[in-house]
Amino acid sequence: MPWQNRRVSDIVVFHSVLGLRPVELGFADRLRAAGHRVATPDLYDGRTASTLDEGFALKDAVGWEAVARRARDAVHSLPAETVLVGVSMGAGVVETVLPHRPGTAGVVLLHAVGALPAGLRAGLPVQAHVADPDPIAPPAQVAAWRAAAARSGADSPVSS
């Protein structure tokens, strides 16, 4: 990805349905240690969950519109070329934010693929990393995502 060749990248990491937890914060710290500027917006206002069921209930309690608004607000003052990273539910957050960020340098999706936004910029570097098999990103969903990415012209490898 072109942004990997830059000395410093601005990166935003959107958390999973479980909330902003040590796993996302640790990932962000590793990126900072590599010299990047990293934002980790807390889309749930400090609340976290310990199970997926609790996480989905928490997401529903906060409301998707509030999550999306908080995500858009979090990136508002970041440079146009910021790399968007989504962890699981964060892939859906990236999907929501990306249409408002035409200068995005790249997209990284971890443990989920979501849907690609309409009007995706041709050549946009997009990476998806999912387990094989991954209950959150089953093979049929990954195949459909790959096909949509190919049609969009995005540079979008998927690794398992």
XYZ file of N, CA and C in Angstrom:
480
model
N 0.831 -1.175 0.000
C 0.000 0.000 0.000
C 0.879 1.242 0.000
N 0.518 2.254 -0.764
C 1.322 3.464 -0.825
C 1.532 4.124 0.533
N 0.526 4.119 1.405
C 0.680 4.776 2.700
C 1.708 4.078 3.564
N 2.017 2.801 3.261
C 3.016 2.092 4.054
C 4.414 2.625 3.781
N 4.595 3.270 2.643
C 5.902 3.795 2.283
C 6.165 5.167 2.877
N 5.147 5.796 3.423
C 5.321 7.100 4.052
C 5.999 6.925 5.395
N 6.775 7.900 5.772
C 7.453 7.831 7.062
C 6.449 7.824 8.208
N 5.493 8.708 8.175
C 4.473 8.776 9.224
C 3.107 8.798 8.561
N 2.229 7.958 9.026
C 0.848 7.967 8.561
C -0.056 8.384 9.709
N -1.130 9.070 9.367
C -2.189 9.326 10.329
C -3.173 8.172 10.184
N -3.523 7.561 11.294
C -4.363 6.361 11.294
C -5.440 6.534 12.354
N -6.652 6.110 12.029
C -7.712 6.055 13.029
C -8.160 4.602 13.125
N -8.272 4.099 14.342
C -8.685 2.712 14.582
C -10.067 2.735 15.230
N -11.059 2.175 14.520
C -12.412 2.070 15.051
C -12.589 0.702 15.704
N -13.076 0.707 16.922
C -13.170 -0.506 17.739
C -14.294 -1.447 17.302
N -14.268 -2.616 17.908
C -15.270 -3.653 17.650
C -16.555 -3.357 18.411
N -17.532 -4.237 18.260
C -18.817 -4.113 18.951
C -18.650 -4.208 20.471
N -17.510 -4.705 20.915
C -17.261 -4.835 22.353
C -16.818 -3.516 22.986
N -16.542 -2.495 22.181
C -16.102 -1.209 22.700
C -14.598 -1.060 22.610
N -14.130 0.100 23.016
C -12.694 0.394 22.970
C -12.024 -0.291 24.156
N -11.273 -1.347 23.831
C -10.684 -2.199 24.862
C -9.164 -2.213 24.743
N -8.493 -2.856 25.674
C -7.031 -2.924 25.621
C -6.495 -3.502 24.301
N -7.239 -4.390 23.648
C -6.727 -4.968 22.405
C -6.582 -3.889 21.326
N -7.568 -3.001 21.184
C -7.461 -1.927 20.198
C -6.422 -0.895 20.630
N -6.398 -0.587 21.926
C -5.431 0.384 22.417
C -4.001 -0.137 22.266
N -3.811 -1.435 22.509
C -2.491 -2.035 22.314
C -2.065 -2.018 20.854
N -3.003 -2.299 19.966
C -2.732 -2.239 18.527
C -2.320 -0.819 18.145
N -3.058 0.165 18.647
C -2.724 1.565 18.360
C -1.337 1.911 18.910
N -1.003 1.417 20.086
C 0.319 1.679 20.657
C 1.423 1.086 19.782
N 1.181 -0.083 19.219
C 2.180 -0.689 18.320
C 2.362 0.160 17.068
N 1.268 0.711 16.553
C 1.375 1.597 15.389
C 2.119 2.879 15.756
N 1.849 3.411 16.938
C 2.572 4.609 17.395
C 4.059 4.310 17.549
N 4.374 3.135 18.096
C 5.781 2.752 18.267
C 6.496 2.656 16.922
N 5.728 2.397 15.858
C 6.299 2.349 14.509
C 6.382 3.747 13.894
N 5.963 4.771 14.659
C 6.126 6.140 14.208
C 4.894 6.809 13.639
N 3.739 6.188 13.771
C 2.517 6.765 13.202
C 1.748 7.562 14.254
N 0.921 8.480 13.772
C -0.017 9.203 14.638
C -1.332 8.434 14.575
N -1.845 8.039 15.743
C -3.008 7.154 15.774
C -4.085 7.704 16.704
N -5.311 7.734 16.187
C -6.474 8.109 16.991
C -7.312 6.858 17.241
N -7.866 6.757 18.439
C -8.719 5.627 18.811
C -10.008 6.170 19.427
N -10.936 6.614 18.588
C -12.163 7.178 19.141
C -12.975 6.140 19.904
N -13.530 6.574 21.019
C -14.376 5.711 21.842
C -15.829 5.989 21.458
N -16.378 5.134 20.626
C -17.711 5.347 20.081
C -18.823 5.003 21.068
N -18.445 4.410 22.212
C -19.428 4.032 23.234
C -19.286 4.846 24.513
N -18.493 5.896 24.512
C -18.333 6.744 25.701
C -17.852 5.970 26.921
N -16.842 5.150 26.754
C -16.238 4.451 27.886
C -16.860 3.126 28.258
N -17.985 2.785 27.658
C -18.623 1.506 27.995
C -18.016 0.384 27.145
N -17.875 -0.781 27.737
C -17.382 -1.964 27.022
C -18.249 -3.160 27.397
N -18.093 -4.211 26.610
C -18.827 -5.453 26.851
C -17.836 -6.604 26.863
N -18.210 -7.684 27.522
C -17.308 -8.838 27.582
C -17.768 -9.994 26.702
N -18.991 -9.915 26.166
C -19.469 -10.948 25.246
C -20.061 -10.270 24.010
N -20.169 -11.032 22.929
C -20.775 -10.472 21.722
C -22.224 -10.053 21.956
N -22.973 -10.873 22.682
C -24.369 -10.505 22.969
C -24.443 -9.177 23.716
N -23.582 -9.012 24.720
C -23.541 -7.750 25.452
C -23.102 -6.606 24.537
N -22.157 -6.898 23.648
C -21.668 -5.878 22.718
C -22.748 -5.401 21.767
N -23.516 -6.339 21.216
C -24.606 -5.937 20.318
C -25.688 -5.170 21.081
N -25.942 -5.570 22.321
C -26.914 -4.832 23.137
C -26.400 -3.415 23.418
N -25.116 -3.289 23.667
C -24.523 -1.985 23.912
C -24.588 -1.113 22.656
N -24.261 -1.702 21.500
C -24.350 -0.969 20.227
C -25.782 -0.492 20.010
N -26.745 -1.360 20.270
C -28.151 -0.985 20.096
C -28.563 0.106 21.084
N -28.043 0.047 22.309
C -28.375 1.065 23.308
C -27.801 2.429 22.910
N -26.590 2.429 22.392
C -25.976 3.681 21.936
C -26.682 4.156 20.672
N -26.994 3.203 19.787
C -27.658 3.506 18.528
C -26.660 3.717 17.404
N -26.946 3.106 16.254
C -26.008 3.189 15.131
C -25.815 4.635 14.666
N -26.861 5.427 14.674
C -26.724 6.829 14.247
C -25.738 7.572 15.140
N -25.794 7.326 16.442
C -24.853 7.970 17.370
C -23.440 7.463 17.128
N -23.290 6.166 16.908
C -21.971 5.596 16.611
C -21.401 6.251 15.352
N -22.201 6.320 14.304
C -21.744 6.906 13.035
C -21.403 8.386 13.200
N -22.225 9.115 13.920
C -21.965 10.542 14.144
C -20.676 10.727 14.934
N -20.473 9.935 15.970
C -19.249 10.038 16.775
C -18.023 9.715 15.924
N -18.152 8.734 15.045
C -17.032 8.371 14.172
C -16.707 9.511 13.209
N -17.731 10.081 12.585
C -17.504 11.202 11.658
C -16.905 12.394 12.402
N -17.393 12.662 13.599
C -16.843 13.762 14.403
C -15.376 13.498 14.755
N -15.049 12.244 15.044
C -13.684 11.889 15.446
C -12.669 12.103 14.333
N -13.081 11.951 13.096
C -12.138 12.107 11.982
C -12.195 13.489 11.356
N -13.145 14.301 11.786
C -13.362 15.610 11.169
C -12.086 16.445 11.074
N -11.304 16.496 12.138
C -10.113 17.348 12.151
C -8.839 16.602 11.750
N -8.943 15.325 11.401
C -7.765 14.567 10.978
C -7.437 14.886 9.529
N -6.171 14.729 9.133
C -5.795 14.999 7.744
C -6.613 14.162 6.765
N -6.825 14.713 5.575
C -7.617 14.024 4.545
C -7.041 12.652 4.232
N -5.727 12.509 4.300
C -5.063 11.245 3.915
C -5.014 10.216 5.039
N -5.790 10.382 6.069
C -5.791 9.440 7.189
C -6.196 8.042 6.715
N -5.519 7.037 7.250
C -5.847 5.638 6.986
C -6.950 5.234 7.956
N -8.000 4.599 7.443
C -9.123 4.160 8.265
C -8.984 2.669 8.543
N -8.977 2.303 9.822
C -8.863 0.901 10.233
C -10.118 0.539 11.013
N -10.750 -0.558 10.634
C -11.933 -1.024 11.337
C -11.738 -2.423 11.866
N -11.963 -2.603 13.169
C -11.861 -3.915 13.801
C -13.283 -4.449 13.962
N -13.616 -5.515 13.252
C -14.928 -6.149 13.325
C -16.025 -5.124 13.049
N -16.844 -4.736 14.034
C -17.872 -3.735 13.789
C -17.270 -2.461 13.215
N -16.023 -2.198 13.551
C -15.336 -1.025 13.025
C -15.281 -1.009 11.511
N -15.384 -2.195 10.871
C -15.440 -2.238 9.399
C -16.709 -1.540 8.917
N -17.801 -1.737 9.617
C -19.037 -1.037 9.277
C -18.928 0.451 9.542
N -18.174 0.820 10.575
C -17.944 2.234 10.860
C -17.145 2.852 9.720
N -16.107 2.148 9.269
C -15.318 2.635 8.130
C -16.223 2.818 6.918
N -17.096 1.858 6.675
C -18.040 1.940 5.553
C -18.886 3.205 5.637
N -19.247 3.599 6.836
C -20.065 4.789 7.056
C -19.255 6.080 6.897
N -18.008 6.068 7.340
C -17.162 7.260 7.319
C -16.545 7.512 5.942
N -16.168 6.455 5.246
C -15.405 6.574 4.002
C -16.032 7.493 2.952
N -17.329 7.456 2.713
C -17.882 8.360 1.699
C -17.676 9.850 2.012
N -17.420 10.177 3.270
C -17.198 11.559 3.683
C -15.718 11.928 3.671
N -14.865 10.968 3.280
C -13.412 11.154 3.336
C -12.784 10.792 1.988
N -13.016 11.572 0.934
C -12.528 11.212 -0.399
C -11.007 11.137 -0.508
N -10.282 11.779 0.392
C -8.825 11.743 0.327
C -8.195 10.643 1.146
N -8.996 9.737 1.684
C -8.480 8.654 2.524
C -7.308 7.959 1.840
N -6.220 7.760 2.598
C -5.010 7.149 2.047
C -5.144 5.646 1.889
N -5.943 5.009 2.734
C -6.084 3.566 2.671
C -7.085 3.099 3.712
N -7.511 1.857 3.544
C -8.482 1.240 4.443
C -7.957 -0.132 4.831
N -8.035 -0.449 6.126
C -7.672 -1.773 6.624
C -8.852 -2.285 7.432
N -9.346 -3.457 7.059
C -10.469 -4.086 7.759
C -9.956 -5.354 8.426
N -10.227 -5.487 9.715
C -9.741 -6.630 10.487
C -10.917 -7.400 11.064
N -10.990 -8.681 10.742
C -11.981 -9.593 11.322
C -13.402 -9.302 10.850
N -13.534 -8.575 9.739
C -14.843 -8.326 9.124
C -14.609 -7.588 7.819
N -15.570 -7.689 6.911
C -15.419 -6.965 5.649
C -16.512 -5.946 5.417
N -17.665 -6.075 6.026
C -18.729 -5.102 5.792
C -19.091 -5.030 4.320
N -19.550 -3.887 3.909
C -19.884 -3.657 2.501
C -19.050 -2.486 2.019
N -18.713 -2.506 0.757
C -17.975 -1.377 0.202
C -18.941 -0.262 -0.149
N -18.633 0.961 0.221
C -19.527 2.068 -0.105
C -19.630 2.283 -1.605
N -20.790 2.718 -2.043
C -20.965 3.072 -3.452
C -20.025 4.232 -3.757
N -19.505 4.258 -4.977
C -18.628 5.347 -5.383
C -17.239 5.251 -4.799
N -16.814 4.055 -4.408
C -15.471 3.857 -3.878
C -14.453 4.321 -4.907
N -13.467 5.075 -4.488
C -12.459 5.618 -5.394
C -11.622 4.499 -6.002
N -11.543 4.475 -7.323
C -10.710 3.485 -8.015
C -9.269 3.642 -7.550
N -8.626 2.531 -7.288
C -7.235 2.533 -6.860
C -7.027 2.743 -5.370
N -8.107 2.999 -4.613
C -7.959 3.178 -3.168
C -7.392 1.889 -2.576
N -6.288 1.971 -1.851
C -5.754 0.760 -1.219
C -6.673 0.307 -0.080
N -7.172 -0.905 -0.193
C -8.058 -1.485 0.814
C -7.542 -2.888 1.113
N -7.257 -3.155 2.380
C -6.855 -4.498 2.788
C -7.875 -5.050 3.766
N -8.185 -6.322 3.602
C -9.051 -7.007 4.557
C -8.287 -8.215 5.086
N -8.319 -8.384 6.383
C -7.643 -9.506 7.039
C -8.675 -10.244 7.874
N -8.976 -11.464 7.477
C -9.954 -12.278 8.185
C -9.375 -13.665 8.416
N -9.876 -14.338 9.425
C -9.455 -15.709 9.691
C -10.073 -16.633 8.649
N -9.551 -17.820 8.534
C -10.098 -18.793 7.595
C -10.295 -20.107 8.338
N -11.493 -20.439 8.745
C -12.755 -19.712 8.579
C -12.918 -18.666 9.669
N -13.781 -17.703 9.397
C -14.053 -16.628 10.353
C -15.565 -16.517 10.519
N -16.097 -16.767 11.719
C -17.548 -16.720 11.900
C -18.126 -15.320 11.671
N -17.310 -14.287 11.822
C -17.781 -12.917 11.604
C -17.749 -12.573 10.111
N -16.850 -13.201 9.377
C -16.720 -12.946 7.933
C -16.692 -14.292 7.212
N -17.852 -14.933 7.037
C -17.897 -16.242 6.398
C -17.432 -16.172 4.934
N -16.971 -17.305 4.393
C -16.421 -17.323 3.036
C -17.320 -16.694 1.967
N -18.621 -16.910 2.024
C -19.512 -16.332 1.009
C -19.510 -14.803 1.089
N -19.474 -14.272 2.300
C -19.435 -12.816 2.469
C -18.108 -12.255 1.957
N -17.010 -12.934 2.245
C -15.695 -12.490 1.772
C -15.642 -12.541 0.246
N -16.188 -13.604 -0.354
C -16.211 -13.709 -1.818
C -17.025 -12.579 -2.443
N -18.165 -12.273 -1.859
C -18.993 -11.176 -2.366
C -18.258 -9.845 -2.216
N -17.563 -9.660 -1.117
C -16.791 -8.439 -0.895
C -15.685 -8.321 -1.933
N -14.961 -9.421 -2.176
C -13.894 -9.405 -3.195
C -14.453 -9.018 -4.558
N -15.594 -9.579 -4.924
C -16.201 -9.273 -6.224
C -16.595 -7.797 -6.296
N -17.178 -7.278 -5.226
C -17.562 -5.858 -5.206
C -16.330 -4.967 -5.284
N -15.265 -5.350 -4.590
C -14.023 -4.568 -4.625
C -13.427 -4.576 -6.034
N -13.445 -5.721 -6.682
C -12.921 -5.802 -8.051
C -13.724 -4.911 -8.995
N -15.047 -4.929 -8.846
C -15.890 -4.069 -9.696
C -15.622 -2.590 -9.444
N -15.272 -2.228 -8.214
C -15.059 -0.820 -7.875
C -13.724 -0.300 -8.389
N -12.795 -1.206 -8.637
C -11.467 -0.787 -9.060
C -10.534 -0.494 -7.880
N -10.990 -0.779 -6.674
C -10.131 -0.576 -5.495
C -9.002 -1.605 -5.524
N -7.878 -1.246 -4.968
C -6.756 -2.153 -4.814
C -6.991 -2.890 -3.504
N -7.557 -4.118 -3.571
C -8.120 -4.715 -2.358
C -7.768 -6.179 -2.137
N -6.567 -6.454 -1.676
C -6.260 -7.846 -1.328
C -6.957 -8.277 -0.043
N -7.233 -9.555 0.060
C -7.798 -10.133 1.287
C -6.828 -11.207 1.747
N -6.437 -11.166 3.023
C -5.584 -12.235 3.533
C -6.328 -12.950 4.648
N -6.042 -14.227 4.776
C -6.670 -15.033 5.814
C -5.609 -15.613 6.707
